[in-house]
XYZ file of C-alpha atoms in Angstrom:
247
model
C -8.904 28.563 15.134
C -6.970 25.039 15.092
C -3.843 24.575 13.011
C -4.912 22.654 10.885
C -2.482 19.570 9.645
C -0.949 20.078 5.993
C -1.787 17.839 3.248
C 0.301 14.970 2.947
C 2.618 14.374 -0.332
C 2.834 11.206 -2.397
C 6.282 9.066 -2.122
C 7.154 9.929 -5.901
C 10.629 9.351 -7.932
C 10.318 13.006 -7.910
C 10.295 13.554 -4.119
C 13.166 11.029 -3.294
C 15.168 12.439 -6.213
C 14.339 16.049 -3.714
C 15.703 14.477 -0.470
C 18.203 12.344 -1.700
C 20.554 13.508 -4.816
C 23.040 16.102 -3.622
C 21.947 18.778 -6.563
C 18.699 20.317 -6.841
C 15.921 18.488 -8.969
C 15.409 21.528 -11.639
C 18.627 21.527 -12.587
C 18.414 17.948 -13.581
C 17.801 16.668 -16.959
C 15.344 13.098 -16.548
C 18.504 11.326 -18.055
C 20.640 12.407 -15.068
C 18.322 12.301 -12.543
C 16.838 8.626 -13.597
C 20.710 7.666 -13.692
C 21.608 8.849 -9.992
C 18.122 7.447 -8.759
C 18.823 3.851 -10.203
C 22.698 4.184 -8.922
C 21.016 5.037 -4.528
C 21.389 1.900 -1.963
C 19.907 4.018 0.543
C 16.602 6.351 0.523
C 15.863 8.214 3.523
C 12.202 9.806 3.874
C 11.442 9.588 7.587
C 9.144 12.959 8.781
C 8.525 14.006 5.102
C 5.315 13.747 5.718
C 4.293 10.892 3.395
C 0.983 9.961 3.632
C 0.848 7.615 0.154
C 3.489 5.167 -1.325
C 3.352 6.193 -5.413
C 4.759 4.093 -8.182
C 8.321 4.175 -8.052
C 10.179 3.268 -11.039
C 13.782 4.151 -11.137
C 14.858 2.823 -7.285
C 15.921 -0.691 -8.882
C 19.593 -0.697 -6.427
C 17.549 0.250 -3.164
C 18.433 -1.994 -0.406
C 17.808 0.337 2.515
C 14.142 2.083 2.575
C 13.424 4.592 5.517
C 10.110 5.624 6.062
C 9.172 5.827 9.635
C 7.196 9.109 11.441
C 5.266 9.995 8.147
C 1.616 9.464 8.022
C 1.025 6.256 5.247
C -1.999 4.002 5.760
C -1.075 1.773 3.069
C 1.841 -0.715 2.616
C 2.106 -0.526 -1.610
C 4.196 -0.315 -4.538
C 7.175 -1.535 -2.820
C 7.293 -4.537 -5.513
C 9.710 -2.626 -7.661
C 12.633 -2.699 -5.146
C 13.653 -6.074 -5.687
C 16.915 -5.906 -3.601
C 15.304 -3.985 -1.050
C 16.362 -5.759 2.679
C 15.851 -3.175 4.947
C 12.409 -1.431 5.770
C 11.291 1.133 8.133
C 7.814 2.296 8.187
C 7.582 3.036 12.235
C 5.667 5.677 13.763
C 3.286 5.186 10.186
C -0.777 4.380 10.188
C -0.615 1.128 8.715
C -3.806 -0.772 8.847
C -2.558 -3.738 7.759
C 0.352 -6.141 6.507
C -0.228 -6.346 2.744
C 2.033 -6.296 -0.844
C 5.459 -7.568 1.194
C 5.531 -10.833 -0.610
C 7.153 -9.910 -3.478
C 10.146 -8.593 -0.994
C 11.997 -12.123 -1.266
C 15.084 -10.623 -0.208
C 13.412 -8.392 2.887
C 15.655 -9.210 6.312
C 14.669 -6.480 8.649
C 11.222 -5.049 8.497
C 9.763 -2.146 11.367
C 6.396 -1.959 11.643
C 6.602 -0.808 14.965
C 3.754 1.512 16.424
C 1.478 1.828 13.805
C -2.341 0.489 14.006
C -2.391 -3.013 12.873
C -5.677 -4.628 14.845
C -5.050 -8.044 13.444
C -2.030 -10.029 11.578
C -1.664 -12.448 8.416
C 1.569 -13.764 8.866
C 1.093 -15.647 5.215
C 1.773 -11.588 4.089
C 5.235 -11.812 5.514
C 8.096 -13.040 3.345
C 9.566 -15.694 4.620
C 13.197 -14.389 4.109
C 12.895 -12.244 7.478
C 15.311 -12.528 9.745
C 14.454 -9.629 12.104
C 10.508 -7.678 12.762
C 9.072 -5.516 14.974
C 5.274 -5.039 15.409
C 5.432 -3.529 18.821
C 3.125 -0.778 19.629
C 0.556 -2.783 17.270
C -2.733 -4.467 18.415
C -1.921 -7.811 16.666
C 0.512 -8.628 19.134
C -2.059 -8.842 21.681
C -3.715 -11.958 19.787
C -3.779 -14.967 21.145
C -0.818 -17.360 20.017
C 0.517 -14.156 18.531
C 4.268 -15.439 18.894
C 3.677 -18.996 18.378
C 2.056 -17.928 14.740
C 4.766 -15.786 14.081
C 7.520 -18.212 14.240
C 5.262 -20.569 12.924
C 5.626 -18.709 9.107
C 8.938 -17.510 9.499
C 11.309 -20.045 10.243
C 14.516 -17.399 9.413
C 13.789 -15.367 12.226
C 16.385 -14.003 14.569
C 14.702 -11.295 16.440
C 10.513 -10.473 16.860
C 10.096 -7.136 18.862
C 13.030 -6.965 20.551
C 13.324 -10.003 21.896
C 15.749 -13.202 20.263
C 14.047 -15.763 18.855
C 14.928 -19.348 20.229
C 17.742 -21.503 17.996
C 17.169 -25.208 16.609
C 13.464 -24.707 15.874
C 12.508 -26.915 13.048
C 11.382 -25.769 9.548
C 8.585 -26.467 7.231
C 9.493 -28.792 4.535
C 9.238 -26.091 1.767
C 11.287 -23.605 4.077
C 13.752 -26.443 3.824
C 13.926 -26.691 0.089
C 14.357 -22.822 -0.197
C 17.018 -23.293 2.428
C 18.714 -25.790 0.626
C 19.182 -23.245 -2.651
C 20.251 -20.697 -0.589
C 24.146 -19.406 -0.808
C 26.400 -19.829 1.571
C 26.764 -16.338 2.083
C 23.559 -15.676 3.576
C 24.037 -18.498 5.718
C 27.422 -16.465 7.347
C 25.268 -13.462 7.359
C 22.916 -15.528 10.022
C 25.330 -16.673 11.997
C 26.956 -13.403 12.225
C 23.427 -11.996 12.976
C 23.000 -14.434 15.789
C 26.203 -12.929 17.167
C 25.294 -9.572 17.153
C 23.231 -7.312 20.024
C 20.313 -6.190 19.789
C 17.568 -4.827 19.577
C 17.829 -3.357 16.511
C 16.856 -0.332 15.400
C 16.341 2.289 12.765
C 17.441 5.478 14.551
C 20.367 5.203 12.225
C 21.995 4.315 8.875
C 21.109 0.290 10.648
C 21.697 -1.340 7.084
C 25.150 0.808 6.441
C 26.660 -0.073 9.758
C 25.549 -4.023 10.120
C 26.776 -4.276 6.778
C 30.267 -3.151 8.025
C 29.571 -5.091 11.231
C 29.416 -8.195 9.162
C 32.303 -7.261 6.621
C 34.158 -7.498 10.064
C 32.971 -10.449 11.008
C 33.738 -12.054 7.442
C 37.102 -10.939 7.717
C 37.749 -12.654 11.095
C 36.163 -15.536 10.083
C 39.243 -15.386 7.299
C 41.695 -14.894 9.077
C 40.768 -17.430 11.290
C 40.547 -20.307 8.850
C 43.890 -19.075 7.628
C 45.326 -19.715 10.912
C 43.941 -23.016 11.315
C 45.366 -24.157 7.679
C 48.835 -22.773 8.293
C 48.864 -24.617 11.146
C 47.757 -27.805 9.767
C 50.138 -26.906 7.184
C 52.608 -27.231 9.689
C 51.427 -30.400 11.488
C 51.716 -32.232 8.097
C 55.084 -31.270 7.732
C 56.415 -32.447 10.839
C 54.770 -36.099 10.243
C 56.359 -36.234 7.100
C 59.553 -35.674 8.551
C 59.000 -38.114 11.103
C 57.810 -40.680 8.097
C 60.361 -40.039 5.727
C 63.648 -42.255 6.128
C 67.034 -41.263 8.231
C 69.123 -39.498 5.463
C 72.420 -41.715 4.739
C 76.328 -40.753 6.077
Protein backbone atom coordinates (compact mmCIF):
# COMPACT_ATOMS: atom_id res chain seq x y z
CA UNK A 1 0.00 0.00 0.00
CA UNK A 2 1.08 3.86 0.25
CA UNK A 3 3.10 5.13 3.19
CA UNK A 4 0.99 6.87 4.56
CA UNK A 5 2.17 10.48 6.14
CA UNK A 6 2.35 10.52 10.13
CA UNK A 7 0.17 12.65 12.12
CA UNK A 8 1.42 15.93 12.74
CA UNK A 9 2.24 17.20 16.50
CA UNK A 10 1.09 20.44 18.09
CA UNK A 11 3.93 23.28 18.74
CA UNK A 12 3.53 22.83 22.67
CA UNK A 13 5.86 24.28 25.67
CA UNK A 14 6.28 20.65 26.01
CA UNK A 15 7.73 19.92 22.54
CA UNK A 16 10.17 22.97 22.43
CA UNK A 17 11.21 22.20 26.01
CA UNK A 18 12.04 18.37 23.86
CA UNK A 19 14.16 20.04 21.11
CA UNK A 20 15.59 22.74 22.83
CA UNK A 21 16.84 22.29 26.68
CA UNK A 22 20.03 20.26 26.75
CA UNK A 23 18.48 17.57 29.46
CA UNK A 24 15.71 15.36 28.81
CA UNK A 25 12.06 16.63 29.61
CA UNK A 26 11.21 13.69 32.31
CA UNK A 27 13.81 14.47 34.29
CA UNK A 28 12.57 17.95 34.69
CA UNK A 29 10.55 19.24 37.46
CA UNK A 30 7.77 22.14 35.78
CA UNK A 31 9.78 24.65 38.03
CA UNK A 32 13.01 23.92 36.12
CA UNK A 33 11.79 23.37 32.96
CA UNK A 34 9.35 26.67 32.97
CA UNK A 35 12.67 28.48 34.25
CA UNK A 36 15.05 27.33 31.26
CA UNK A 37 12.04 27.85 28.74
CA UNK A 38 11.48 31.59 29.87
CA UNK A 39 15.54 32.06 30.04
CA UNK A 40 15.75 30.63 25.48
CA UNK A 41 16.42 33.63 22.82
CA UNK A 42 16.37 31.10 20.25
CA UNK A 43 13.79 28.09 19.44
CA UNK A 44 14.55 25.96 16.64
CA UNK A 45 11.64 23.57 15.27
CA UNK A 46 12.24 23.42 11.52
CA UNK A 47 11.22 19.56 10.06
CA UNK A 48 9.53 18.60 13.41
CA UNK A 49 6.77 18.10 11.71
CA UNK A 50 4.45 20.77 13.16
CA UNK A 51 1.34 20.92 11.69
CA UNK A 52 -0.49 23.36 14.58
CA UNK A 53 0.93 26.41 16.54
CA UNK A 54 -0.48 25.59 20.43
CA UNK A 55 -0.59 28.10 23.22
CA UNK A 56 2.72 28.81 24.33
CA UNK A 57 3.17 30.26 27.62
CA UNK A 58 6.59 30.22 29.06
CA UNK A 59 8.71 31.55 25.67
CA UNK A 60 8.44 35.29 27.06
CA UNK A 61 12.67 35.99 26.03
CA UNK A 62 12.17 34.44 22.41
CA UNK A 63 13.54 36.67 19.86
CA UNK A 64 14.47 34.11 17.22
CA UNK A 65 11.47 31.59 16.14
CA UNK A 66 12.35 28.83 13.48
CA UNK A 67 9.72 27.06 11.98
CA UNK A 68 10.19 26.46 8.36
CA UNK A 69 9.66 22.73 6.42
CA UNK A 70 6.88 21.61 8.95
CA UNK A 71 3.40 21.32 7.75
CA UNK A 72 1.25 24.45 9.72
CA UNK A 73 -1.75 25.94 7.92
CA UNK A 74 -2.30 28.46 10.46
CA UNK A 75 -0.28 31.56 11.55
CA UNK A 76 -1.52 31.65 15.60
CA UNK A 77 -0.63 32.07 19.07
CA UNK A 78 2.48 33.83 18.33
CA UNK A 79 1.04 36.92 20.49
CA UNK A 80 2.84 35.72 23.56
CA UNK A 81 6.40 36.31 22.20
CA UNK A 82 6.49 39.85 22.62
CA UNK A 83 10.26 40.31 21.81
CA UNK A 84 10.07 37.94 19.14
CA UNK A 85 12.04 39.71 15.79
CA UNK A 86 12.89 36.96 13.84
CA UNK A 87 10.37 34.45 12.13
CA UNK A 88 10.69 31.58 9.87
CA UNK A 89 7.76 29.67 8.79
CA UNK A 90 9.15 28.69 5.03
CA UNK A 91 8.45 25.61 3.30
CA UNK A 92 4.89 25.74 5.75
CA UNK A 93 1.03 25.61 4.26
CA UNK A 94 0.03 28.89 5.27
CA UNK A 95 -3.20 30.02 3.82
CA UNK A 96 -3.02 33.24 4.88
CA UNK A 97 -1.27 36.30 6.72
CA UNK A 98 -3.19 36.57 10.00
CA UNK A 99 -2.41 37.21 14.12
CA UNK A 100 1.21 39.11 13.23
CA UNK A 101 0.00 42.40 14.51
CA UNK A 102 0.62 42.02 17.86
CA UNK A 103 4.50 41.27 16.73
CA UNK A 104 5.42 45.14 17.16
CA UNK A 105 8.91 44.31 17.42
CA UNK A 106 8.92 41.60 14.26
CA UNK A 107 12.05 42.72 11.73
CA UNK A 108 12.51 39.72 9.57
CA UNK A 109 9.58 37.57 8.72
CA UNK A 110 9.84 34.26 5.92
CA UNK A 111 6.90 33.31 4.54
CA UNK A 112 8.50 32.06 1.66
CA UNK A 113 6.87 29.09 -0.37
CA UNK A 114 3.91 28.41 1.34
CA UNK A 115 0.24 28.85 -0.32
CA UNK A 116 -0.88 32.31 0.26
CA UNK A 117 -3.48 33.04 -2.90
CA UNK A 118 -4.06 36.58 -1.82
CA UNK A 119 -2.36 39.28 0.69
CA UNK A 120 -3.62 41.89 3.45
CA UNK A 121 -0.76 43.87 3.96
CA UNK A 122 -2.87 45.79 6.96
CA UNK A 123 -1.88 42.05 8.76
CA UNK A 124 1.75 42.96 8.58
CA UNK A 125 3.35 44.91 11.42
CA UNK A 126 4.64 47.76 10.39
CA UNK A 127 8.02 47.33 12.27
CA UNK A 128 9.37 45.00 9.31
CA UNK A 129 12.34 45.69 7.98
CA UNK A 130 12.96 42.56 5.87
CA UNK A 131 9.97 39.74 4.16
CA UNK A 132 9.87 37.20 1.89
CA UNK A 133 6.64 35.86 0.25
CA UNK A 134 8.31 34.25 -2.68
CA UNK A 135 7.02 31.01 -3.86
CA UNK A 136 3.44 32.51 -2.80
CA UNK A 137 0.53 33.35 -5.20
CA UNK A 138 0.00 36.88 -3.73
CA UNK A 139 2.96 38.09 -5.30
CA UNK A 140 1.49 37.59 -8.58
CA UNK A 141 -1.30 40.35 -7.78
CA UNK A 142 -1.45 43.20 -9.45
CA UNK A 143 0.40 46.25 -7.70
CA UNK A 144 1.69 43.51 -5.45
CA UNK A 145 5.00 45.57 -4.67
CA UNK A 146 3.60 48.93 -4.85
CA UNK A 147 1.01 47.72 -1.88
CA UNK A 148 3.65 46.28 -0.07
CA UNK A 149 5.76 49.25 0.41
CA UNK A 150 2.78 51.10 0.57
CA UNK A 151 2.09 49.57 4.48
CA UNK A 152 5.48 49.13 5.40
CA UNK A 153 7.43 52.09 5.19
CA UNK A 154 10.57 50.27 7.40
CA UNK A 155 11.30 47.99 4.79
CA UNK A 156 14.78 47.12 3.67
CA UNK A 157 14.43 44.00 1.70
CA UNK A 158 10.92 42.25 -0.01
CA UNK A 159 11.89 38.80 -1.59
CA UNK A 160 15.21 39.20 -2.14
CA UNK A 161 15.39 42.15 -3.68
CA UNK A 162 16.40 45.89 -1.75
CA UNK A 163 13.85 48.08 -1.35
CA UNK A 164 14.47 51.69 -2.79
CA UNK A 165 15.83 54.54 -0.03
CA UNK A 166 14.10 58.09 0.59
CA UNK A 167 10.54 56.81 0.08
CA UNK A 168 8.23 58.89 2.10
CA UNK A 169 6.16 57.71 5.13
CA UNK A 170 2.64 57.89 6.24
CA UNK A 171 2.05 60.49 8.76
CA UNK A 172 1.34 57.95 11.60
CA UNK A 173 4.51 55.87 10.47
CA UNK A 174 6.13 59.20 11.18
CA UNK A 175 4.90 59.67 14.68
CA UNK A 176 5.92 56.02 15.59
CA UNK A 177 9.21 56.94 14.00
CA UNK A 178 9.63 59.84 15.93
CA UNK A 179 9.37 57.64 19.47
CA UNK A 180 11.57 55.29 18.24
CA UNK A 181 15.29 54.92 19.94
CA UNK A 182 18.13 55.71 18.44
CA UNK A 183 19.31 52.37 18.53
CA UNK A 184 17.05 50.93 16.14
CA UNK A 185 17.72 53.67 13.94
CA UNK A 186 21.79 52.36 13.84
CA UNK A 187 20.39 48.96 13.48
CA UNK A 188 18.81 50.30 9.93
CA UNK A 189 21.51 51.85 8.77
CA UNK A 190 23.70 49.02 9.53
CA UNK A 191 21.02 46.82 7.81
CA UNK A 192 21.18 48.95 4.73
CA UNK A 193 24.89 48.13 4.73
CA UNK A 194 24.69 44.66 4.87
CA UNK A 195 24.27 41.85 1.78
CA UNK A 196 21.74 40.12 1.15
CA UNK A 197 19.41 38.19 0.59
CA UNK A 198 18.83 36.98 3.72
CA UNK A 199 18.11 33.87 4.81
CA UNK A 200 17.19 31.34 7.43
CA UNK A 201 19.45 28.39 6.55
CA UNK A 202 21.23 29.44 9.68
CA UNK A 203 21.34 30.84 13.24
CA UNK A 204 20.40 34.47 10.77
CA UNK A 205 19.34 36.37 14.08
CA UNK A 206 22.67 35.09 16.13
CA UNK A 207 25.08 36.11 13.44
CA UNK A 208 23.44 39.69 12.22
CA UNK A 209 23.31 40.38 15.72
CA UNK A 210 27.16 40.00 15.89
CA UNK A 211 27.31 41.57 12.42
CA UNK A 212 25.84 44.66 13.89
CA UNK A 213 27.73 44.53 17.36
CA UNK A 214 30.62 45.00 14.76
CA UNK A 215 29.32 47.56 13.09
CA UNK A 216 28.43 49.48 16.47
CA UNK A 217 31.81 49.13 17.51
CA UNK A 218 33.29 50.77 14.36
CA UNK A 219 30.93 53.27 14.39
CA UNK A 220 32.77 53.96 18.05
CA UNK A 221 35.74 53.94 17.30
CA UNK A 222 35.21 56.08 14.59
CA UNK A 223 33.58 58.96 16.42
CA UNK A 224 36.43 58.57 18.85
CA UNK A 225 38.80 59.34 16.20
CA UNK A 226 37.05 62.23 14.93
CA UNK A 227 36.82 63.85 18.66
CA UNK A 228 40.48 63.24 19.44
CA UNK A 229 41.18 64.89 16.56
CA UNK A 230 39.07 67.82 17.06
CA UNK A 231 40.48 67.61 20.39
CA UNK A 232 43.58 68.35 18.86
CA UNK A 233 42.54 71.08 16.37
CA UNK A 234 41.23 73.10 19.39
CA UNK A 235 44.36 72.94 21.00
CA UNK A 236 46.47 74.22 18.41
CA UNK A 237 44.06 77.44 17.94
CA UNK A 238 44.35 78.09 21.39
CA UNK A 239 47.90 78.18 21.20
CA UNK A 240 47.85 80.30 18.32
CA UNK A 241 45.19 82.69 20.38
CA UNK A 242 46.79 82.76 23.54
CA UNK A 243 49.51 85.63 24.00
CA UNK A 244 53.55 85.31 23.33
CA UNK A 245 54.80 84.21 26.84
CA UNK A 246 57.12 87.14 28.36
CA UNK A 247 61.36 87.01 28.57
Amino acid sequence: GLEQTPPGVTLTDTLVAARNLPWPVETQSPESRSEALMALSTVRLDRENICAIGRLQSLQEVCSLYLQQNRIEKIENLSCLPYLRFLSLAGNRIHKVENLRPLQHLHFLDLSQNQIETLDPDELPRSLRLLDLTGNECTHQDGYRELVLGALPRLLQLDAQPVPAGRDAAPDEEEEEGSSSSSEDEEDESLCELSGPFTAGKDFFTDLHRELARRSQRRQREALDQHETRLEELEERRGLLLPPAPL
